Coordinates of N, CA and C in Angstrom, one line a residue:
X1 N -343.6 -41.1 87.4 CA -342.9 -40.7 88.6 C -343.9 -40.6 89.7
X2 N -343.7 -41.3 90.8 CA -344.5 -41.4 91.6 C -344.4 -41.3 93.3
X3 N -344.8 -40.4 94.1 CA -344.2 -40.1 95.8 C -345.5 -39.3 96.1
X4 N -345.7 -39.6 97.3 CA -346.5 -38.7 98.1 C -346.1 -37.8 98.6
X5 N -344.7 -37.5 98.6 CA -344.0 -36.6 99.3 C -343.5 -35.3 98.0
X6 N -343.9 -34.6 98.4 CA -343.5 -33.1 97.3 C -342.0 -33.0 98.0
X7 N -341.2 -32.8 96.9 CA -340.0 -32.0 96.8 C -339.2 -33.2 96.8
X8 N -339.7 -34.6 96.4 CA -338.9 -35.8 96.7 C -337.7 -35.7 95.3
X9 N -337.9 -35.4 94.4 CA -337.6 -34.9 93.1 C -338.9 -35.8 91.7
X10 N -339.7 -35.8 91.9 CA -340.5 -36.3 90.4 C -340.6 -35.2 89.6
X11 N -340.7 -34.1 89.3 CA -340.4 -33.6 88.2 C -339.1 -33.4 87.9
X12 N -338.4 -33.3 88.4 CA -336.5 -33.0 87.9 C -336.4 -34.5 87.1
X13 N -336.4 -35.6 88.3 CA -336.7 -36.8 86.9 C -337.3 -36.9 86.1
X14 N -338.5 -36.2 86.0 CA -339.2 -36.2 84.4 C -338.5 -35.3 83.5
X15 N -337.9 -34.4 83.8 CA -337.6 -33.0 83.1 C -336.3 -33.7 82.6
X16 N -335.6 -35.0 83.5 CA -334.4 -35.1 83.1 C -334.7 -36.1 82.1
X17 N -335.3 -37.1 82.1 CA -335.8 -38.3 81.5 C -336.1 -37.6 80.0
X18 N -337.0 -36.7 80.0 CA -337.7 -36.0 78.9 C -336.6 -35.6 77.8
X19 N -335.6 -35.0 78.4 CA -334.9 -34.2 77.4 C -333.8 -35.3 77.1
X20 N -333.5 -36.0 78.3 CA -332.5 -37.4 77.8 C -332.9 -38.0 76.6
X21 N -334.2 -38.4 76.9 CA -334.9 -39.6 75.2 C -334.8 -38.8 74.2
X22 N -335.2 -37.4 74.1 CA -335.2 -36.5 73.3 C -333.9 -36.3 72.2
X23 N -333.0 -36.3 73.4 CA -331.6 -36.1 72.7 C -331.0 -37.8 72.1
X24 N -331.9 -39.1 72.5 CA -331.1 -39.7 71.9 C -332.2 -40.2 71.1
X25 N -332.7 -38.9 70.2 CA -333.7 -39.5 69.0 C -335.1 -39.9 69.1
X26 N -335.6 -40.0 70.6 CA -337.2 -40.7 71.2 C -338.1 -39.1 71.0
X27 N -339.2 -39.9 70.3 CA -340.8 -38.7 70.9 C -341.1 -39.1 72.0
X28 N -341.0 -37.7 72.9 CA -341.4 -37.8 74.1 C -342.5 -36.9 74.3
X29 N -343.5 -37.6 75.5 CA -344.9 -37.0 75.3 C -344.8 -37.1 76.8
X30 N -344.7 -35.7 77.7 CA -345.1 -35.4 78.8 C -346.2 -35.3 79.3
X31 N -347.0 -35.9 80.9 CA -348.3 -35.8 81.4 C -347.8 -34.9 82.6
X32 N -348.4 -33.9 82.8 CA -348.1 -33.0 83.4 C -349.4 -33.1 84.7
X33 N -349.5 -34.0 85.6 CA -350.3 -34.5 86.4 C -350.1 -33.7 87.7
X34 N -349.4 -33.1 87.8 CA -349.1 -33.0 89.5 C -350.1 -31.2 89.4
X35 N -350.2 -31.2 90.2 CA -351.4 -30.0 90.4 C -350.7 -28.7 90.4
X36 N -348.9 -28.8 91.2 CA -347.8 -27.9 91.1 C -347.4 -27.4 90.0
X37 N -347.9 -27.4 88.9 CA -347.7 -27.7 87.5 C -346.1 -27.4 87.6
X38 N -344.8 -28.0 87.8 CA -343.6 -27.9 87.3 C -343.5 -28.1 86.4
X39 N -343.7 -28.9 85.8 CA -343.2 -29.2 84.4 C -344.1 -28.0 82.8
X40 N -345.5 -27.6 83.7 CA -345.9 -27.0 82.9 C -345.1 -25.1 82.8
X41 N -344.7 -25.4 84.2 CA -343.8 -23.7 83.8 C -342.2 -23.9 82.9
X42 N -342.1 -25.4 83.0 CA -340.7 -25.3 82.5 C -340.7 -25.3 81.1
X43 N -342.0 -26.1 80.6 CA -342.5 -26.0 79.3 C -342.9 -24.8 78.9
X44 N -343.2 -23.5 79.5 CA -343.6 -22.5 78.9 C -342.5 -21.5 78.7
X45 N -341.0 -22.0 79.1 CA -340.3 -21.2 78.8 C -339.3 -21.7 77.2
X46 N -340.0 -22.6 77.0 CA -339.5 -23.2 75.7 C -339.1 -24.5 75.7
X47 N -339.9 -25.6 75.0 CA -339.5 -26.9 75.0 C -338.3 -27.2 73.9
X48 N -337.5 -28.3 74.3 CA -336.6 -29.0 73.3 C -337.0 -29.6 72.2
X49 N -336.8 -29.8 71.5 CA -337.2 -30.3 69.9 C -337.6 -32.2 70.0
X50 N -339.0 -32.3 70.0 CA -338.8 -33.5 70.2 C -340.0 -34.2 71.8
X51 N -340.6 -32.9 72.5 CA -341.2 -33.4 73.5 C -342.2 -32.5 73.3
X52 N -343.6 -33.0 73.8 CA -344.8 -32.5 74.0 C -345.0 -32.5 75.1
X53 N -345.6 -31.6 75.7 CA -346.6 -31.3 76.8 C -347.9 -31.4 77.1
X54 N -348.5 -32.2 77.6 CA -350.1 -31.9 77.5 C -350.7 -32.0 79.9
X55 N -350.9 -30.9 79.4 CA -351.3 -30.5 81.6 C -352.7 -30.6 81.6
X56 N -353.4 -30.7 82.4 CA -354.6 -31.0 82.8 C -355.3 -32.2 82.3
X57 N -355.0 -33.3 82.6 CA -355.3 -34.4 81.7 C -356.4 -34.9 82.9
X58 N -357.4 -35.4 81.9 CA -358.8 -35.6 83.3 C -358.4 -37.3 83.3
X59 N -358.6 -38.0 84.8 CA -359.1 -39.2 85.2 C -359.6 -40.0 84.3
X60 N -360.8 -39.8 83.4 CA -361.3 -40.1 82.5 C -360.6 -40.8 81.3
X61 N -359.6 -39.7 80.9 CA -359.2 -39.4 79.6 C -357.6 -39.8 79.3
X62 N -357.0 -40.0 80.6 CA -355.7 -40.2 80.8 C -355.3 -41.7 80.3
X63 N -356.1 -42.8 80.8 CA -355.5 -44.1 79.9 C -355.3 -44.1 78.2
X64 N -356.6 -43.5 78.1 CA -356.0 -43.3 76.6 C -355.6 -42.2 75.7
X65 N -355.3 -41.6 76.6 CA -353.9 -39.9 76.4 C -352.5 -41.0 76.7
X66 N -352.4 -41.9 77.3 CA -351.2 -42.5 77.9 C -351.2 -43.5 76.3
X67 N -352.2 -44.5 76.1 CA -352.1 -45.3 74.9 C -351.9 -44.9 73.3
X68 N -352.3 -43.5 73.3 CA -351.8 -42.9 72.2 C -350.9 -42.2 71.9
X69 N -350.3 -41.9 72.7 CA -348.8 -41.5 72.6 C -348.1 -42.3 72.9
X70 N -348.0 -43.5 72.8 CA -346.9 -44.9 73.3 C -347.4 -45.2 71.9
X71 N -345.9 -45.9 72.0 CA -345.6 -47.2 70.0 C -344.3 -46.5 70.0
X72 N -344.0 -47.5 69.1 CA -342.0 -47.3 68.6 C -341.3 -46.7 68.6
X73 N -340.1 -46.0 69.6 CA -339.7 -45.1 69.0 C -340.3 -43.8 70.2
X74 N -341.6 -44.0 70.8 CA -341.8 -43.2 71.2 C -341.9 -43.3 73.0
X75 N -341.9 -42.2 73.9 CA -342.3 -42.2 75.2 C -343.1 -41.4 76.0
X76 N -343.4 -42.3 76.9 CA -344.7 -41.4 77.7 C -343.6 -41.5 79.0
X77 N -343.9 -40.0 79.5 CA -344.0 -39.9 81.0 C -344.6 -39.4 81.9
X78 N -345.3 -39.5 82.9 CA -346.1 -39.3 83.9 C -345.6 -38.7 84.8
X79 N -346.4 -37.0 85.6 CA -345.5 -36.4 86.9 C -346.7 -36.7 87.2
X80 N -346.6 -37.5 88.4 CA -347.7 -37.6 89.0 C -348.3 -36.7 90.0
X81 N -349.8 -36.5 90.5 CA -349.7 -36.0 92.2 C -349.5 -36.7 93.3
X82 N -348.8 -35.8 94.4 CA -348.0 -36.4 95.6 C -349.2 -37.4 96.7
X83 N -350.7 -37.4 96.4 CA -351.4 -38.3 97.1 C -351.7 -39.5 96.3
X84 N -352.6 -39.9 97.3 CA -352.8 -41.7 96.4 C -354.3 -41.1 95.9
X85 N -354.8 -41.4 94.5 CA -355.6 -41.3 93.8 C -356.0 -41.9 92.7
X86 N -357.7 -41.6 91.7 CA -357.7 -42.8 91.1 C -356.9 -42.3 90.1
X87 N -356.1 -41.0 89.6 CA -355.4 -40.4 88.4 C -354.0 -41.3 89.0
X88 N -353.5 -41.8 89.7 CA -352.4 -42.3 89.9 C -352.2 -43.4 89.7
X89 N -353.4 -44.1 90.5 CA -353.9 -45.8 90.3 C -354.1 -46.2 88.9
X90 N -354.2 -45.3 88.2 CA -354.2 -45.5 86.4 C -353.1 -45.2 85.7
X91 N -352.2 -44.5 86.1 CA -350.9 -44.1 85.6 C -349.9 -45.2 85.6
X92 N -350.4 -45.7 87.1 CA -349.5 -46.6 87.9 C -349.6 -47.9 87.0
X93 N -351.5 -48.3 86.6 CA -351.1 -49.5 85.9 C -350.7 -49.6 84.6
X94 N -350.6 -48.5 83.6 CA -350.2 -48.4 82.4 C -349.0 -48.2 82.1
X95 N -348.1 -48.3 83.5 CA -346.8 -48.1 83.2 C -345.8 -49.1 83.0
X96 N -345.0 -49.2 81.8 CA -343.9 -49.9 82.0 C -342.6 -50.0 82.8
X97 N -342.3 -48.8 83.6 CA -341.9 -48.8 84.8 C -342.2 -47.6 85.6
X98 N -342.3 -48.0 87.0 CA -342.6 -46.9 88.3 C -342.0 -46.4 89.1
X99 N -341.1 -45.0 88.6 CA -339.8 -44.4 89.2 C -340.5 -43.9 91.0
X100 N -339.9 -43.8 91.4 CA -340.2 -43.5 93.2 C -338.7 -42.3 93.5
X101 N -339.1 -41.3 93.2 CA -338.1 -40.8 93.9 C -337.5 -40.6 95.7
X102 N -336.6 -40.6 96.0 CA -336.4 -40.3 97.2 C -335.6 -39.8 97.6
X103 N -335.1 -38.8 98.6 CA -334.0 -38.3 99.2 C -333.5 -39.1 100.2
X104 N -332.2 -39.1 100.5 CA -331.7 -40.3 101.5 C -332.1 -39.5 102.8
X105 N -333.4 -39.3 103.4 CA -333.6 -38.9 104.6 C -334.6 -40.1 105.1
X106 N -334.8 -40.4 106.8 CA -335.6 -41.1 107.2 C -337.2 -41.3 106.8
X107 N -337.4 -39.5 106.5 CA -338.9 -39.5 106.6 C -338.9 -40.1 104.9
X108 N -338.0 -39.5 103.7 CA -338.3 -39.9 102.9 C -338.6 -41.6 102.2
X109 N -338.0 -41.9 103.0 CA -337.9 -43.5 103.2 C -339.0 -44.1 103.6
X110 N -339.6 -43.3 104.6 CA -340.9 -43.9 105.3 C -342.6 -43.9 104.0
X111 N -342.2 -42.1 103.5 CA -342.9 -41.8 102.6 C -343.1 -42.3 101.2
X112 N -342.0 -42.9 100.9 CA -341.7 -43.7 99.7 C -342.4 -44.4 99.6
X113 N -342.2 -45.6 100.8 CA -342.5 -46.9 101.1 C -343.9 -47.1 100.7
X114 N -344.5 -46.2 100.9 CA -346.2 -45.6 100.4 C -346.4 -45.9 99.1
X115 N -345.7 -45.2 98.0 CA -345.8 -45.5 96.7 C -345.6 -46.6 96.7
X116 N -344.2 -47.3 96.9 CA -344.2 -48.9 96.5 C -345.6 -49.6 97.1
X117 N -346.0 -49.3 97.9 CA -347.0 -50.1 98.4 C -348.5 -49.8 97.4
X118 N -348.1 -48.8 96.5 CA -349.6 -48.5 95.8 C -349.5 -49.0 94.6
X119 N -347.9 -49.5 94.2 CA -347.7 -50.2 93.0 C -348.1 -51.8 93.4
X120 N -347.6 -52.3 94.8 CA -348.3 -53.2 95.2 C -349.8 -53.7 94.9
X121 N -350.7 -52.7 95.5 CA -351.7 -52.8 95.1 C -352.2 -53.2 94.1
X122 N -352.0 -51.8 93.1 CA -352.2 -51.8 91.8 C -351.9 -53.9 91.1
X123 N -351.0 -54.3 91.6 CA -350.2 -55.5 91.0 C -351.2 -56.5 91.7
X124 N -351.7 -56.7 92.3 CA -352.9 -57.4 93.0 C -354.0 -57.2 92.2
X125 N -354.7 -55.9 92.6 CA -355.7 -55.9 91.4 C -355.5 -56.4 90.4
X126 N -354.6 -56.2 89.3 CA -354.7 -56.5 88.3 C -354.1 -58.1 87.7
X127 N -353.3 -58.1 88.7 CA -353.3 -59.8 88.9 C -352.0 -59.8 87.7
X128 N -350.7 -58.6 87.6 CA -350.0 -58.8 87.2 C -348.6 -58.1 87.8
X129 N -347.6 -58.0 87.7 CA -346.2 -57.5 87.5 C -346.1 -55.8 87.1
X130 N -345.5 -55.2 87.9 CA -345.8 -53.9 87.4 C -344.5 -53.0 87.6
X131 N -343.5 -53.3 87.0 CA -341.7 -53.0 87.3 C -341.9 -51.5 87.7
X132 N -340.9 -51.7 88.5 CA -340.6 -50.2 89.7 C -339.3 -50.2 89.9
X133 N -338.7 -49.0 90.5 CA -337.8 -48.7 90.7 C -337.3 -47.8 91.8
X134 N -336.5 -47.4 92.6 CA -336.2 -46.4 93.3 C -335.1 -45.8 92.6
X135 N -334.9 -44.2 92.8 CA -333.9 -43.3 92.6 C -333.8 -42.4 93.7
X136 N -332.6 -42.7 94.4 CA -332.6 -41.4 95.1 C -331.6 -40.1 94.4
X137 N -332.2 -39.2 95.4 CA -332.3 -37.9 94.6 C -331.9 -36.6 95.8
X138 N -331.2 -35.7 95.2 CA -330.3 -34.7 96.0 C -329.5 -35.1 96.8
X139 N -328.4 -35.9 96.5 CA -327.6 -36.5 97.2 C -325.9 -36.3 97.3
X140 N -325.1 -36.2 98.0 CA -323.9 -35.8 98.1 C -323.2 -36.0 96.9
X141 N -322.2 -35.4 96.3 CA -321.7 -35.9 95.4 C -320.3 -35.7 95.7
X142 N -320.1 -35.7 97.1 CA -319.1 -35.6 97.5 C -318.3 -37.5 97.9
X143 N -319.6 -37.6 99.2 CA -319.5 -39.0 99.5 C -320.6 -39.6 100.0
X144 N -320.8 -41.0 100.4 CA -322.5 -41.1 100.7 C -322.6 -40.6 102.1
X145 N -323.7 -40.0 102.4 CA -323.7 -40.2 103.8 C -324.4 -41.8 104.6
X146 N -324.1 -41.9 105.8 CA -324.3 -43.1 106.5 C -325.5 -43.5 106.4
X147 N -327.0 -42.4 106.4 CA -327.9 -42.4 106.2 C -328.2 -42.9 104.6
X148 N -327.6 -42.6 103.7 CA -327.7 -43.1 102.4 C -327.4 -44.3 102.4
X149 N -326.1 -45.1 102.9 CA -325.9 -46.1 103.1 C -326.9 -47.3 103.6
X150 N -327.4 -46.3 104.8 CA -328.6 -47.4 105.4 C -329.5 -47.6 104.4
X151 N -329.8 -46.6 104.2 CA -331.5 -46.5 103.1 C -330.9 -47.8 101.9
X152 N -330.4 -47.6 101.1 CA -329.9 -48.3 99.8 C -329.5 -50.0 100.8
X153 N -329.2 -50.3 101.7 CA -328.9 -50.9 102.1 C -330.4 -52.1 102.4
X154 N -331.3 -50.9 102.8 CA -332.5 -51.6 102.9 C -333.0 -52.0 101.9
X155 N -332.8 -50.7 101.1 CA -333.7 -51.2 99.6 C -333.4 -52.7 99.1
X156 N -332.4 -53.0 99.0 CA -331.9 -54.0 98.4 C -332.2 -54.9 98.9
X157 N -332.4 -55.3 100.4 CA -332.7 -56.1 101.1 C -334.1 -56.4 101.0
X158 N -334.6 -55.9 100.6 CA -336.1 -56.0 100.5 C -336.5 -56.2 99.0
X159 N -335.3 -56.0 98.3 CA -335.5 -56.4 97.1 C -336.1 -55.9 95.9
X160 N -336.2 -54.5 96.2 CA -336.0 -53.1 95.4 C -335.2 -53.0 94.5
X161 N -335.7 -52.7 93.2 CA -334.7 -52.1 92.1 C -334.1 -50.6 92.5
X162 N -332.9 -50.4 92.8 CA -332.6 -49.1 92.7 C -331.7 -48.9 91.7
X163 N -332.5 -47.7 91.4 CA -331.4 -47.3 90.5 C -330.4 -46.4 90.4
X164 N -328.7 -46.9 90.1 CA -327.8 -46.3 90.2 C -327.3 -45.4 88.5
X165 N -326.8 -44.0 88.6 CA -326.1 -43.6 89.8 C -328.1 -42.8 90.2
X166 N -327.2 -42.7 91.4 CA -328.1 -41.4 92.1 C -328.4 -40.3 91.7
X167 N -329.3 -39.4 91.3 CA -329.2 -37.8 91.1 C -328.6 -37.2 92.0
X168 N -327.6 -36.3 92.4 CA -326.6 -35.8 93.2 C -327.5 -34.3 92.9
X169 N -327.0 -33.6 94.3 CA -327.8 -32.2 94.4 C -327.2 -31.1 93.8
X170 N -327.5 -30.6 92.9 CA -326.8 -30.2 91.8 C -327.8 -28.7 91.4
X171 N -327.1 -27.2 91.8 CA -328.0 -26.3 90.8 C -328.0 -26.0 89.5
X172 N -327.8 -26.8 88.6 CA -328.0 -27.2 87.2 C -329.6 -27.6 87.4
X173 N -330.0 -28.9 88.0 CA -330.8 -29.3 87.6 C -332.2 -28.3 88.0
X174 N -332.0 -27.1 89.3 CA -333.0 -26.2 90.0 C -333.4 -25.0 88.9
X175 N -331.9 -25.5 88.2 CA -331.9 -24.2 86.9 C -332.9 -24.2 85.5
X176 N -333.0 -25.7 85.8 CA -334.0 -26.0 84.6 C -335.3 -25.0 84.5
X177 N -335.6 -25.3 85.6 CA -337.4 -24.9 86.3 C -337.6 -23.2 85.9
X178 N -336.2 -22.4 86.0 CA -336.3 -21.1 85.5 C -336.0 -20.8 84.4
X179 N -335.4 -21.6 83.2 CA -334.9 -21.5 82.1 C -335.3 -22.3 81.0
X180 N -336.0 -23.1 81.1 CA -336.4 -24.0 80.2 C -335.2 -24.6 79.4
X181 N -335.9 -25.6 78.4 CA -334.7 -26.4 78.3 C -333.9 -27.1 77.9
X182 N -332.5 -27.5 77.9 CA -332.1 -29.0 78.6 C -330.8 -28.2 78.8
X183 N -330.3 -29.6 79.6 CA -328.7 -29.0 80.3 C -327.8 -28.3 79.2
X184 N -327.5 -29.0 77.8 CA -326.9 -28.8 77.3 C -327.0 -27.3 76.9
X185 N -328.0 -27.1 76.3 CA -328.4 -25.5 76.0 C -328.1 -24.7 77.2
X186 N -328.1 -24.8 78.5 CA -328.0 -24.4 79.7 C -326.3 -24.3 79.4
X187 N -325.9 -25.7 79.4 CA -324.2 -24.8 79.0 C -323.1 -24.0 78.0
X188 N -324.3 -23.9 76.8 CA -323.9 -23.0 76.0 C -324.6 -21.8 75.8
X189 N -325.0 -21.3 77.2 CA -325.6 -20.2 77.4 C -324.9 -19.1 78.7
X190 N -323.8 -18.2 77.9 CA -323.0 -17.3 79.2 C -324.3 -16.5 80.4
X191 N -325.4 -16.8 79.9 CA -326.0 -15.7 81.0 C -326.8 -16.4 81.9
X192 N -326.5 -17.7 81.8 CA -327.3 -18.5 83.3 C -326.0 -18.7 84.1
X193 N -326.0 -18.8 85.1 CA -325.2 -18.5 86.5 C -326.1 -19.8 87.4
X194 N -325.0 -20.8 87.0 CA -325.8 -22.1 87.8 C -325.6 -22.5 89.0
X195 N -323.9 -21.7 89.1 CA -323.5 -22.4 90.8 C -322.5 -23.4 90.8
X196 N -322.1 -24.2 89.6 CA -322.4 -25.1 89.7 C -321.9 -26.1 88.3
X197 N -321.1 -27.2 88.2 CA -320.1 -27.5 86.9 C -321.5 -28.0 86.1
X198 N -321.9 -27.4 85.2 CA -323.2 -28.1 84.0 C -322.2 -29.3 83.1
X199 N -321.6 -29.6 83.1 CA -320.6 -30.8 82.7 C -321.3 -31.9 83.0
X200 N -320.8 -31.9 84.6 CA -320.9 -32.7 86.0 C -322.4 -33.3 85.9
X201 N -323.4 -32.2 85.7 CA -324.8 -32.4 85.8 C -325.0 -33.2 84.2
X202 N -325.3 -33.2 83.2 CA -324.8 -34.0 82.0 C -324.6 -35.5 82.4
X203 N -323.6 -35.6 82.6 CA -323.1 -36.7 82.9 C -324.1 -37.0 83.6
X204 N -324.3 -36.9 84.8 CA -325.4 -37.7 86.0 C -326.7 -38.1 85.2
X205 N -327.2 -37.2 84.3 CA -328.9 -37.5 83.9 C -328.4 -38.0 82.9
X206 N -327.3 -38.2 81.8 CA -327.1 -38.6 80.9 C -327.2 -40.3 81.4
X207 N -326.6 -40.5 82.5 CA -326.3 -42.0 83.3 C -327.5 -42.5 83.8
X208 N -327.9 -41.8 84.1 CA -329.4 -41.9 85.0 C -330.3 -42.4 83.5
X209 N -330.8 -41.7 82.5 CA -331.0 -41.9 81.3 C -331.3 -43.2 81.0
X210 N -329.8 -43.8 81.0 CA -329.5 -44.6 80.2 C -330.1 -45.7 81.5
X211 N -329.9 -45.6 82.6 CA -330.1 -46.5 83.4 C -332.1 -46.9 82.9
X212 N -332.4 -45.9 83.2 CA -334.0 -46.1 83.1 C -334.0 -47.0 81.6
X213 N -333.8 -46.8 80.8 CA -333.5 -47.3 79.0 C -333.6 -49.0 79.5
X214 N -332.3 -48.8 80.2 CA -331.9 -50.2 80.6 C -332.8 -50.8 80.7
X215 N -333.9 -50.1 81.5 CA -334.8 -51.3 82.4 C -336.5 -50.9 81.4
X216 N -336.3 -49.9 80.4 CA -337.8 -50.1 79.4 C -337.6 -51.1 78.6
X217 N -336.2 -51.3 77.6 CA -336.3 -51.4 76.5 C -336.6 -52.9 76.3

């Protein structure tokens, strides 16, 4: 998961990603890279059966913390930090694919553009192909706005993978971060107060899930 922009959603996609493979049978091995530790508080309230955590991973040590937890069956994910760095530029190239989140706002769009451009890089250096994707994130789930329109509109034109559906803004997924988790346990729990249909939210990362699957397997 990769943005220079905080609050774009890269850990809600990791957190959703994580507990999706989890639930459909994958070892999942979280890199808890971003300095905000999200993922490491959501981990401390109790992980799902099936995913690991490991936070403070040095520059050094990370290509092959990334290479030993990868093989059959199993997955790595990466929350990256929000600047360009060499902990990123290494994440970046050991990845089989490079999620970009974004909100359908202008600035997000501009800020994005940054990461794809560091996957660029990275694909020069190394003198190979380095699959990416866009996901936008917090988004109506009512209807698109015109601004969403535009943005997706560009993506495509430029020849961006995005990936559909969208994460829709949803306090199910804000709920994670205080409860630890996954959605499911979240809806057979009377004492979380989400706001909000946990059905609805299911379904979205369940889809979202399968979309990313699509494009590893």
């Amino acid at each position: 998961m990769a943005s220079p922009k905080g609050g774009a959603g890269k850990s809600t996609c990791a957190v959703l990603l994580a507990t999706g493979f989890a639930r459909m049978g994958a070892s999942v091995t979280v890199l808890d890279c971003d300095p905000n530790k999200s993922l490491t508080r959501w981990a401390s309230r109790g992980l799902p059966e099936g995913i690991a955590l490991l936070s403070d991973v040095q520059r050094s040590e990370l290509v092959t913390v990334i290479r030993e937890a990868d093989g059959d069956g199993r997955i790595v994910i990466v929350d990256l930090e929000g600047i360009a760095s060499q902990i990123v530029s290494r994440a970046i190239s050991q990845a089989d694919l490079v999620i970009v989140p974004m909100q359908p706002t202008a600035l997000d769009a501009e800020v994005g553009s940054e990461a794809l451009g560091l996957v660029q890089e990275e694909e020069e250096a190394l003198g190979k192909e380095i699959p990416h994707a866009v996901v936008l994130t917090k988004t109506s789930a009512a209807v698109k706005s015109r601004v969403q329109r535009e943005l997706e509109a560009q993506l495509m034109a430029a020849g961006i993978d995005l990936i559909e559906p969208s994460l829709v803004l949803r306090a199910a997924f804000a709920e994670l971060f205080a409860h630890g988790g996954d959605l499911e346990a979240m809806m057979d729990d009377p004492n979380i107060a989400t706001g909000g249909r946990v059905d609805r939210a299911i379904v979205n990362a369940r889809e979202f899930t399968e979309a990313v699957y699509e494009r590893i397997r």
